mmCIF file of C-alpha atoms in Angstrom:
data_model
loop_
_atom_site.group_PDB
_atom_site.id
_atom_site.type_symbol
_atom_site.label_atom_id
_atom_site.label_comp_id
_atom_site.label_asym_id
_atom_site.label_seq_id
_atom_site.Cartn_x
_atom_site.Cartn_y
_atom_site.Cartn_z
ATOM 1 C CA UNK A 1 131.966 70.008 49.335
ATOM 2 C CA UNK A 2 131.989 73.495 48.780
ATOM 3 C CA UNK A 3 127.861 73.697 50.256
ATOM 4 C CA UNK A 4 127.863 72.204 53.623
ATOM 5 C CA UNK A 5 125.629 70.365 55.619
ATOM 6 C CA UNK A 6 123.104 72.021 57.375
ATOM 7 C CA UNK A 7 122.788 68.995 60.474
ATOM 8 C CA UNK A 8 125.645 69.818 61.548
ATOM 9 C CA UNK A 9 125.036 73.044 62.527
ATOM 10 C CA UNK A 10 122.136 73.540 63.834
ATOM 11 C CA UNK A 11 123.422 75.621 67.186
ATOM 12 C CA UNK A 12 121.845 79.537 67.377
ATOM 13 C CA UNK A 13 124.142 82.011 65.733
ATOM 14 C CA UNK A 14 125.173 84.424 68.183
ATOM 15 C CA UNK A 15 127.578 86.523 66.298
ATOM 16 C CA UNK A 16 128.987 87.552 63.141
ATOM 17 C CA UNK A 17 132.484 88.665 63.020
ATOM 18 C CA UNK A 18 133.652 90.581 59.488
ATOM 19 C CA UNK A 19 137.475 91.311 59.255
ATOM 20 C CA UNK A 20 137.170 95.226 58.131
ATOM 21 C CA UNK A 21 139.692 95.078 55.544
ATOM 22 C CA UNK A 22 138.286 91.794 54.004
ATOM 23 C CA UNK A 23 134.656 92.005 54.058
ATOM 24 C CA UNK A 24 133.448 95.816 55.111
ATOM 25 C CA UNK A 25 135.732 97.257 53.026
ATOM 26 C CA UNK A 26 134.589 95.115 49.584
ATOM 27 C CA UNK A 27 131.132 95.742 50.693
ATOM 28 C CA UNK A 28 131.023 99.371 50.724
ATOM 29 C CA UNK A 29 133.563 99.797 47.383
ATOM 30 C CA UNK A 30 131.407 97.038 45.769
ATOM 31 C CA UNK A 31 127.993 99.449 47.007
ATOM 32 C CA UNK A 32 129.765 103.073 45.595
ATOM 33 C CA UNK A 33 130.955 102.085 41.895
ATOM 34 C CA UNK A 34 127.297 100.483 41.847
ATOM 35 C CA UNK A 35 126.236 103.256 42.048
ATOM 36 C CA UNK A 36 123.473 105.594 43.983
ATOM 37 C CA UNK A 37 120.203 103.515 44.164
ATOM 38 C CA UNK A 38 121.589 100.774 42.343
ATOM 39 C CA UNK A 39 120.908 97.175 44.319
ATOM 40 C CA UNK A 40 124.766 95.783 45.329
ATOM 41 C CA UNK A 41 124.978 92.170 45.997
ATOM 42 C CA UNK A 42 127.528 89.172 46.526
ATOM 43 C CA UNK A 43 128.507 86.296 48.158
ATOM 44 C CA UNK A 44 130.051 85.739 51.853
ATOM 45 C CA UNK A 45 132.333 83.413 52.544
ATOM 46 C CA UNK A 46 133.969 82.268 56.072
ATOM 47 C CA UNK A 47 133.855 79.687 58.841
ATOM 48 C CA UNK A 48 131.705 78.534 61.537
ATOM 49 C CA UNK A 49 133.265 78.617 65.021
ATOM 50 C CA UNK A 50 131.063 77.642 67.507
ATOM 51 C CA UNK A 51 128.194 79.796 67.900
ATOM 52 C CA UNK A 52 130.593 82.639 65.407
ATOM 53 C CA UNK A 53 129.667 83.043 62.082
ATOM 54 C CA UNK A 54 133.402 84.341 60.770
ATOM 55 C CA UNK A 55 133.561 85.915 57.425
ATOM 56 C CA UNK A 56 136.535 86.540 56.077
ATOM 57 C CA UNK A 57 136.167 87.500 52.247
ATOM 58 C CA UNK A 58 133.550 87.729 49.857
ATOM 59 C CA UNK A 59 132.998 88.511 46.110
ATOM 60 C CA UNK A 60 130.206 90.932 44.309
ATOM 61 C CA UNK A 61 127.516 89.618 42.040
ATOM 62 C CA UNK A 62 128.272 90.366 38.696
ATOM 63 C CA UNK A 63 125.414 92.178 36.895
ATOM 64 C CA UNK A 64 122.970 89.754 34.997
ATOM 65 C CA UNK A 65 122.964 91.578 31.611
ATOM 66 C CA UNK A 66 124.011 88.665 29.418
ATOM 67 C CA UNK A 67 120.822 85.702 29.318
ATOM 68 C CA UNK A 68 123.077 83.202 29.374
ATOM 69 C CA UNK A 69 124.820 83.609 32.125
ATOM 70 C CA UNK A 70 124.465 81.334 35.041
ATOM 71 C CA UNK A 71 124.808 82.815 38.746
ATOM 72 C CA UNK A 72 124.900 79.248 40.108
ATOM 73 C CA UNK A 73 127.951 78.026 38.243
ATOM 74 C CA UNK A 74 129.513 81.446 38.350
ATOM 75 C CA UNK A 75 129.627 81.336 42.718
ATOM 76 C CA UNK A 76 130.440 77.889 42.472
ATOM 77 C CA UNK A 77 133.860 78.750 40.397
ATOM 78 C CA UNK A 78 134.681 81.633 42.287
ATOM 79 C CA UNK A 79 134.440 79.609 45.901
ATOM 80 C CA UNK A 80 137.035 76.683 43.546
ATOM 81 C CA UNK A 81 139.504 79.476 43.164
ATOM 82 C CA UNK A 82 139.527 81.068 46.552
ATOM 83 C CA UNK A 83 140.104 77.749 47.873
ATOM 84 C CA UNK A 84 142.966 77.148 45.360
ATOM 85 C CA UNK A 85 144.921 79.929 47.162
ATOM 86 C CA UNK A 86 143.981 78.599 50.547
ATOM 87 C CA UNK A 87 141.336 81.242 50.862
ATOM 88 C CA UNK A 88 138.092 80.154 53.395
ATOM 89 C CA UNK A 89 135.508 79.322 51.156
ATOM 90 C CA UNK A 90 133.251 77.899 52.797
ATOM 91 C CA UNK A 91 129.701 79.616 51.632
ATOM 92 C CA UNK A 92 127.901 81.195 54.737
ATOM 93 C CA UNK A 93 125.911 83.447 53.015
ATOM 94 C CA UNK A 94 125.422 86.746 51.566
ATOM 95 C CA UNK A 95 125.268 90.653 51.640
ATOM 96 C CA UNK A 96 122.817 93.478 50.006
ATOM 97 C CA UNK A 97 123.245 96.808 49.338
ATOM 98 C CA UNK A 98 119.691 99.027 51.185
ATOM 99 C CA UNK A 99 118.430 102.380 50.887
ATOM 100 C CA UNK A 100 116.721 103.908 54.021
ATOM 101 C CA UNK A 101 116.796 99.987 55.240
ATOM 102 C CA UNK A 102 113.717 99.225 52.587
ATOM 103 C CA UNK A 103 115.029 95.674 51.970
ATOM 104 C CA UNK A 104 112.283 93.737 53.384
ATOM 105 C CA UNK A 105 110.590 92.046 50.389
ATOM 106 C CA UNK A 106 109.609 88.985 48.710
ATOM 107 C CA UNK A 107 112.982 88.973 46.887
ATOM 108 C CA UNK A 108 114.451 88.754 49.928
ATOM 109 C CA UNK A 109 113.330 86.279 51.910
ATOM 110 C CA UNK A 110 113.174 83.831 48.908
ATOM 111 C CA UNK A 111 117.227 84.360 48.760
ATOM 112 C CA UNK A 112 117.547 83.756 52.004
ATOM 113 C CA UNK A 113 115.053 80.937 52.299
ATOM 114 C CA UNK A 114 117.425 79.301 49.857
ATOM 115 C CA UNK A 115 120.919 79.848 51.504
ATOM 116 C CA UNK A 116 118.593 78.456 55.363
ATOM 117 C CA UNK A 117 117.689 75.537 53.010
ATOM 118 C CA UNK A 118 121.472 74.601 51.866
ATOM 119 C CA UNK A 119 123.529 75.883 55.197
ATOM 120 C CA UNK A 120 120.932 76.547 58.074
ATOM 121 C CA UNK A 121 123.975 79.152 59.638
ATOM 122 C CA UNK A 122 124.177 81.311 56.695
ATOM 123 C CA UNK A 123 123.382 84.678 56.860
ATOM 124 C CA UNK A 124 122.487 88.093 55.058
ATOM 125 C CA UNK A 125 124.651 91.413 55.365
ATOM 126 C CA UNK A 126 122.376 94.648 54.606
ATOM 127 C CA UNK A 127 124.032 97.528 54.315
ATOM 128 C CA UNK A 128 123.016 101.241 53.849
ATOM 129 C CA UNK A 129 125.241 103.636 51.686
ATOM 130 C CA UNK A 130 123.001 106.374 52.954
ATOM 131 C CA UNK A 131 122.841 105.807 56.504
ATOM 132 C CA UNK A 132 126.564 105.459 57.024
ATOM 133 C CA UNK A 133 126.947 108.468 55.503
ATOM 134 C CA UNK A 134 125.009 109.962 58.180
ATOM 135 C CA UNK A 135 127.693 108.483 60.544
ATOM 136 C CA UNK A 136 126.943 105.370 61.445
ATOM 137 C CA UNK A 137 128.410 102.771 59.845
ATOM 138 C CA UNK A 138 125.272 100.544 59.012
ATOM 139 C CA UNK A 139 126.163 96.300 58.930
ATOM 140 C CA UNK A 140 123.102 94.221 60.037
ATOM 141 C CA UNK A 141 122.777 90.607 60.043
ATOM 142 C CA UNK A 142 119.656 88.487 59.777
ATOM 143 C CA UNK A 143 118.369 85.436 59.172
ATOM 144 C CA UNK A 144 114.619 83.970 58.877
ATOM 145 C CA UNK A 145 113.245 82.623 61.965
ATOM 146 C CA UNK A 146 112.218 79.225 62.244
ATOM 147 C CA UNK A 147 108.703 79.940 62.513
ATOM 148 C CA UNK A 148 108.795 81.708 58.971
ATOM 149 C CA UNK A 149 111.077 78.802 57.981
ATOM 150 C CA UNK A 150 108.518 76.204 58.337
ATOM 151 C CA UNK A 151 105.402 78.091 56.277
ATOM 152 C CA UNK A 152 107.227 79.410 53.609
ATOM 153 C CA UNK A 153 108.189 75.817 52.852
ATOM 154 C CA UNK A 154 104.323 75.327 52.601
ATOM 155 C CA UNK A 155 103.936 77.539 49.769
ATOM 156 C CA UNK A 156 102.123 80.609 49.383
ATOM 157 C CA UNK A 157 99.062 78.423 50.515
ATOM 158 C CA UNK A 158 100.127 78.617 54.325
ATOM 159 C CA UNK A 159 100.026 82.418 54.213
ATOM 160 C CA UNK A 160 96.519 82.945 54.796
ATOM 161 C CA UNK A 161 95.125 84.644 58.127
ATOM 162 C CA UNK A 162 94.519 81.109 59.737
ATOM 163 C CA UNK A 163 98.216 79.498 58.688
ATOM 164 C CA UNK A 164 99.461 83.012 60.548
ATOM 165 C CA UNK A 165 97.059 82.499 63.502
ATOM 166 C CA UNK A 166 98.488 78.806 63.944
ATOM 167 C CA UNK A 167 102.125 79.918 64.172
ATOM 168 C CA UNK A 168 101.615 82.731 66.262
ATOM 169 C CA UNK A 169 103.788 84.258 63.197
ATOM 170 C CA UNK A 170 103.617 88.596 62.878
ATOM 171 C CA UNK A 171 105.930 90.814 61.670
ATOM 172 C CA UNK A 172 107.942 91.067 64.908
ATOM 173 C CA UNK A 173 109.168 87.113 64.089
ATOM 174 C CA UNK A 174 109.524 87.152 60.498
ATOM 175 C CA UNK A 175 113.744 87.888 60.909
ATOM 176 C CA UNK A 176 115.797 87.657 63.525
ATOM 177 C CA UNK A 177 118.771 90.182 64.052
ATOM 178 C CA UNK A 178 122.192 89.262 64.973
ATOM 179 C CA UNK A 179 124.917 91.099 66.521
ATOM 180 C CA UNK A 180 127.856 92.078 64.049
ATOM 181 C CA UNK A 181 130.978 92.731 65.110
ATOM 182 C CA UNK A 182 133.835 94.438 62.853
ATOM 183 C CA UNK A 183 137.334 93.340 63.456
ATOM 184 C CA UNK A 184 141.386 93.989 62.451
ATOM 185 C CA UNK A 185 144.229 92.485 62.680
ATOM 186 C CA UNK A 186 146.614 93.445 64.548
ATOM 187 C CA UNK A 187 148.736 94.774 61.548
ATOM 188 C CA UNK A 188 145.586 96.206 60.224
ATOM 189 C CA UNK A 189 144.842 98.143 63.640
ATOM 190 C CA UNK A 190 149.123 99.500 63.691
ATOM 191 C CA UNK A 191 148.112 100.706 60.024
ATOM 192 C CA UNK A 192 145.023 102.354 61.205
ATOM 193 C CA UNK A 193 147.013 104.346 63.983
ATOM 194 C CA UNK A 194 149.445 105.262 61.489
ATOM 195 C CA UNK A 195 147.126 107.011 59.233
ATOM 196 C CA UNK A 196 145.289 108.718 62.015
ATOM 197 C CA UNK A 197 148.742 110.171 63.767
ATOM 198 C CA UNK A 198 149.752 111.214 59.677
ATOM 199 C CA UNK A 199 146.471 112.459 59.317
ATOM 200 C CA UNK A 200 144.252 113.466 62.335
ATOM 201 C CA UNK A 201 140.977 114.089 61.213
ATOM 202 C CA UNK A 202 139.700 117.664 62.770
ATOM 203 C CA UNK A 203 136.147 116.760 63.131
ATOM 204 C CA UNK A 204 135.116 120.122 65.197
ATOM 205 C CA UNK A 205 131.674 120.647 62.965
ATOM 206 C CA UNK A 206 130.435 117.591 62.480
ATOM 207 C CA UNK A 207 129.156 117.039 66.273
ATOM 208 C CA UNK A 208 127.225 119.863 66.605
ATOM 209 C CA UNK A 209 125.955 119.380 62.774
ATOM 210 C CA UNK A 210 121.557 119.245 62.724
ATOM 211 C CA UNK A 211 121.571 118.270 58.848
ATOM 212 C CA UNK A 212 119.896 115.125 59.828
ATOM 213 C CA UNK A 213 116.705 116.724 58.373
ATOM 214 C CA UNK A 214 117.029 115.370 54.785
ATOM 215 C CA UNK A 215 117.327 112.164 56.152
ATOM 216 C CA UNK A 216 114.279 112.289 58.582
ATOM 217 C CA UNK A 217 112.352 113.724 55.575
ATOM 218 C CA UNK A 218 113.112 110.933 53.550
ATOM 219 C CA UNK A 219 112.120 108.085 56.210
ATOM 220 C CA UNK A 220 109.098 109.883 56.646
ATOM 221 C CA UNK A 221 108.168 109.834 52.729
ATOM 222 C CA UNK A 222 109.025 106.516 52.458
ATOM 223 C CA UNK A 223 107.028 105.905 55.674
ATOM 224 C CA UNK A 224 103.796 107.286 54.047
ATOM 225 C CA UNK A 225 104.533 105.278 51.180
ATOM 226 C CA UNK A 226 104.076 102.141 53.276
ATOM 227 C CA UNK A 227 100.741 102.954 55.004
ATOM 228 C CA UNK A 228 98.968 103.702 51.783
ATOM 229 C CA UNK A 229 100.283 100.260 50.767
ATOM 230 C CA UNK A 230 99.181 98.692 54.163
ATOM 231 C CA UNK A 231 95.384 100.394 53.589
ATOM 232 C CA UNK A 232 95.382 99.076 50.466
ATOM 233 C CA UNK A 233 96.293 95.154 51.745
ATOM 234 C CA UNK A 234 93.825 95.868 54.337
ATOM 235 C CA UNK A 235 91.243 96.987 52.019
ATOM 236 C CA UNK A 236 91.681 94.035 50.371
ATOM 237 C CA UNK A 237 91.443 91.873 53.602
ATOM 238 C CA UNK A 238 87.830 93.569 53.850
ATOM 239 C CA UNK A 239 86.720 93.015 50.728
ATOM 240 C CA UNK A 240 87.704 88.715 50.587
ATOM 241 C CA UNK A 241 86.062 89.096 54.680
ATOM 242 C CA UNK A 242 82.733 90.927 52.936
ATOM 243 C CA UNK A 243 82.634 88.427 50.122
ATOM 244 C CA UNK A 244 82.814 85.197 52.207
ATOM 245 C CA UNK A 245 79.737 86.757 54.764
ATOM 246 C CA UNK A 246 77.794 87.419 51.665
ATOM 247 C CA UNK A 247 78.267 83.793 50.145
ATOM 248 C CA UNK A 248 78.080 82.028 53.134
ATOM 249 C CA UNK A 249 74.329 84.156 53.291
ATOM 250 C CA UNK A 250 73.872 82.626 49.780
ATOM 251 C CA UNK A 251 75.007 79.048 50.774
ATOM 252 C CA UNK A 252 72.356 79.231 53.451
ATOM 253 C CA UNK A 253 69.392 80.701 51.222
ATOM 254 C CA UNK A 254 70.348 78.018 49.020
ATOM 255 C CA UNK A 255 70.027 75.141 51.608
ATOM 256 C CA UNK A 256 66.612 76.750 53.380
ATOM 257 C CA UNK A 257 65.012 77.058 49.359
ATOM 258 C CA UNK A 258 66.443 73.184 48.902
ATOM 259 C CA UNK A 259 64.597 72.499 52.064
ATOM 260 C CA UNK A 260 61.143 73.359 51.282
ATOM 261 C CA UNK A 261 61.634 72.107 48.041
ATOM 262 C CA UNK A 262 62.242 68.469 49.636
ATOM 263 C CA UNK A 263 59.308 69.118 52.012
ATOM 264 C CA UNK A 264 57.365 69.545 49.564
ATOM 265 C CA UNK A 265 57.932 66.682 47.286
ATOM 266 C CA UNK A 266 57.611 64.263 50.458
ATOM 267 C CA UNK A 267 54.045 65.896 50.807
ATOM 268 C CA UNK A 268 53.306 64.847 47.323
ATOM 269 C CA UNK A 269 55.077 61.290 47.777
ATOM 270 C CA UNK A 270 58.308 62.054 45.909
ATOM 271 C CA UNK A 271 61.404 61.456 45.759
ATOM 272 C CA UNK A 272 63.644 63.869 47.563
ATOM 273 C CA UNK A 273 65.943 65.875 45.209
ATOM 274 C CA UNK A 274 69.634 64.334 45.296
ATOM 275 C CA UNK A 275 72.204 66.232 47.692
ATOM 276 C CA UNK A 276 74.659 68.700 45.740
ATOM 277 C CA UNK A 277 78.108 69.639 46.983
ATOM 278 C CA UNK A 278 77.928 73.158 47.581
ATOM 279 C CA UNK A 279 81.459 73.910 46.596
ATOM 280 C CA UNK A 280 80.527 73.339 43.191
ATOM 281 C CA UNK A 281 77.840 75.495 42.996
ATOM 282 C CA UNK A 282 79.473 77.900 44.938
ATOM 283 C CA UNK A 283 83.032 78.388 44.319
ATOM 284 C CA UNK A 284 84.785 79.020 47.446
ATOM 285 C CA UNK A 285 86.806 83.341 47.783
ATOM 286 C CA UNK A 286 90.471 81.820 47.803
ATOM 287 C CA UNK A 287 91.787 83.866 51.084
ATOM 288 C CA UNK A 288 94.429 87.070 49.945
ATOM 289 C CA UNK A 289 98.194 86.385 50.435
ATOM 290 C CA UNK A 290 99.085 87.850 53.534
ATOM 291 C CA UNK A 291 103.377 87.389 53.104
ATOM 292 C CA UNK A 292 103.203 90.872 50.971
ATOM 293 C CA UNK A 293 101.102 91.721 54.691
ATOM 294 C CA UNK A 294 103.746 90.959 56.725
ATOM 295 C CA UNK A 295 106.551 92.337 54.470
ATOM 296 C CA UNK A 296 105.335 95.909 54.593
ATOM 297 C CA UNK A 297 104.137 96.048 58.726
ATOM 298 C CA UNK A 298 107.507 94.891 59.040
ATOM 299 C CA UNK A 299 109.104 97.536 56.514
ATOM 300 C CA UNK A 300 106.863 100.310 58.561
ATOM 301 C CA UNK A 301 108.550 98.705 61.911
ATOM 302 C CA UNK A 302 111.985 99.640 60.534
ATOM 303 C CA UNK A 303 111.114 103.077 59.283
ATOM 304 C CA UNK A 304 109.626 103.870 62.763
ATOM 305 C CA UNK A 305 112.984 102.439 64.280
ATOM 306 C CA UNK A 306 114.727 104.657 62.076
ATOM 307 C CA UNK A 307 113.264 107.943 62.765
ATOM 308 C CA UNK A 308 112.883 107.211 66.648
ATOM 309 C CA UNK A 309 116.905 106.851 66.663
ATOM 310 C CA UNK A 310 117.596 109.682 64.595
ATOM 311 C CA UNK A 311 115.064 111.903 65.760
ATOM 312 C CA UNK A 312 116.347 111.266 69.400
ATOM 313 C CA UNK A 313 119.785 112.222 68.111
ATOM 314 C CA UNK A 314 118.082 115.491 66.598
ATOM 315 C CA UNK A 315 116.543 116.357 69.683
ATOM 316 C CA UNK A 316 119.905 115.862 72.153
ATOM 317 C CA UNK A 317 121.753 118.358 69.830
ATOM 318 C CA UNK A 318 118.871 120.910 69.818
ATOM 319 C CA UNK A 319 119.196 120.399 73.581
ATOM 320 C CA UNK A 320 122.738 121.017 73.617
ATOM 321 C CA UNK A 321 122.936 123.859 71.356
ATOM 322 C CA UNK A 322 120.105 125.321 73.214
ATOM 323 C CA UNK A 323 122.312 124.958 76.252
ATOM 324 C CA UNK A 324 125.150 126.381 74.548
ATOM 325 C CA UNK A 325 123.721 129.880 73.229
ATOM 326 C CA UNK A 326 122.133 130.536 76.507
ATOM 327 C CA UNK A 327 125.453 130.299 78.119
ATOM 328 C CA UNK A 328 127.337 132.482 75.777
ATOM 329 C CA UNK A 329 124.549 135.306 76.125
ATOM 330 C CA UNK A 330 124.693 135.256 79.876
ATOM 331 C CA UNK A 331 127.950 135.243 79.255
#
């Protein structure tokens, strides 16, 4: 079978191993004639050795343009050919294309809620066009933890601020990040030196270069972007918390009045009046989702880990070039 059983494997990934010329190489081609801004994604496909997810070659998603196209039957015929040319094809996951690392979203962890559900070791591969080019090549692996694992399966039901409470689930346990390794061959790394000794790359610039400002700018925009949406999901969070006080005062005006009214009619010999359900003459505040909650603190998290790395790189190199001119004017 092409979709493997998930009891089999239900070890911790520790690491995930992409063969450069395979897997990285697709990856970033498949991001760049996508285009700037444009979402990239496709299919991984490997092995499992021990606790090593391996992948060795994947394949883009084409574009969804035509209605009739089916994605399902599409991956499923692409895995039947690699494994007619004794290609791995074992499904193991997938990768997506990222800008400033905003993938976090419900989109996102329904996908990979799906893949957990088929093959518990698959994985997602984000990548981020921009942040490589600021020099670091950018290949993260994740995968849903099992706490998020369990109450997504409830439905959006189990998202409500006592379902969180009861898994001790927050936005620091909604993924869990895995170490990813790139690796050659040992033709590919002779190839690589060959290149480099044809062409040695003269990088004198580039170290002492401060044009990480654009890039700080934009984390911080998008940073502000995702407080005003956090105020507004808390604002929302106030509102359901104001409306249940105010109808559980209701429910209890409602009782006291019913009360006196059956106090009464025992003084005059009657009948008390028949007991009600409340929920029907109250209709319970359903609680606010708080997945879209989580999503966003978590999205913050990973702007604030962004500009904390960058900003630290900003600040050695201000240090250094500080260091620098002094010199050369005592000089």
């Amino acid at each position: 079978p092409i979709f493997r059983s998930a009891n089999k494997f239900c070890a911790i990934i520790m690491f995930v191993y992409l063969y450069v010329f395979q897997v990285a190489l697709k990856i970033i081609k498949h991001c760049k004639e996508q285009g700037a801004g444009e979402l990239s994604q496709g299919v991984l496909s490997g092995l499992l050795h021990n606790n090593t997810v391996e992948v060795t070659n994947c394949f883009p998603r084409p574009s969804n343009e035509n209605n009739d196209f089916d994605e399902h039957l599409y991956q499923l015929e692409m895995l039947r050919k690699l494994r007619e040319v004794n290609v791995d094809h074992f499904h193991v996951g997938w990768y997506q294309s990222t800008f400033l690392g905003s993938f976090l979203n419900k989109n996102f962890i329904e996908s990979q809620f799906d893949y957990q559900q088929m093959a518990e070791e698959s994985v997602v591969i984000v990548y981020d066009p921009l942040q490589t080019n600021q020099g670091n090549l950018s290949f993260k692996a994740y995968r849903l933890t099992k706490k998020l694992m369990q109450l997504y399966s409830g439905g959006d039901k189990s998202f409500t601020p006592e379902g969180l409470s009861s898994k001790g689930l927050d936005f620091h346990n909604i993924l869990e990040e895995i170490p990813v390794t790139v690796r050659t061959s040992n033709l590919g790394n002779v190839l690589i030196s060959e290149i480099i000794g044809s062409n040695p790359y003269n990088g004198k610039g580039d170290f002492m270069s401060l044009s990480t400002g654009s890039y700080l700018e934009k984390n911080v925009h998008s940073l502000i972007e995702g407080a005003d949406e956090l105020c507004q999901d808390a604002q929302k969070l106030h509102n359901y918390q104001r409306n249940v006080a105010r109808q559980q005062q209701q429910i209890e005006n409602y009782k006291q009045k019913r009360q006196h009214e059956n106090d009464a009619r025992k003084a005059r010999g009657e009948a008390p009046l028949p007991e009600e359900d409340v929920n029907k003459i109250f209709r319970p505040n359903l609680p606010p989702n708080r997945l879209e909650h989580l999503l966003s603190t978590g999205q913050i998290a990973t702007y604030c880990d962004h500009l904390t790395e960058y900003a630290s790189q900003s600040f050695g190199k201000l240090f250094i070039a500080e260091s620098v001119q002094k010199q050369s004017t005592e000089g």
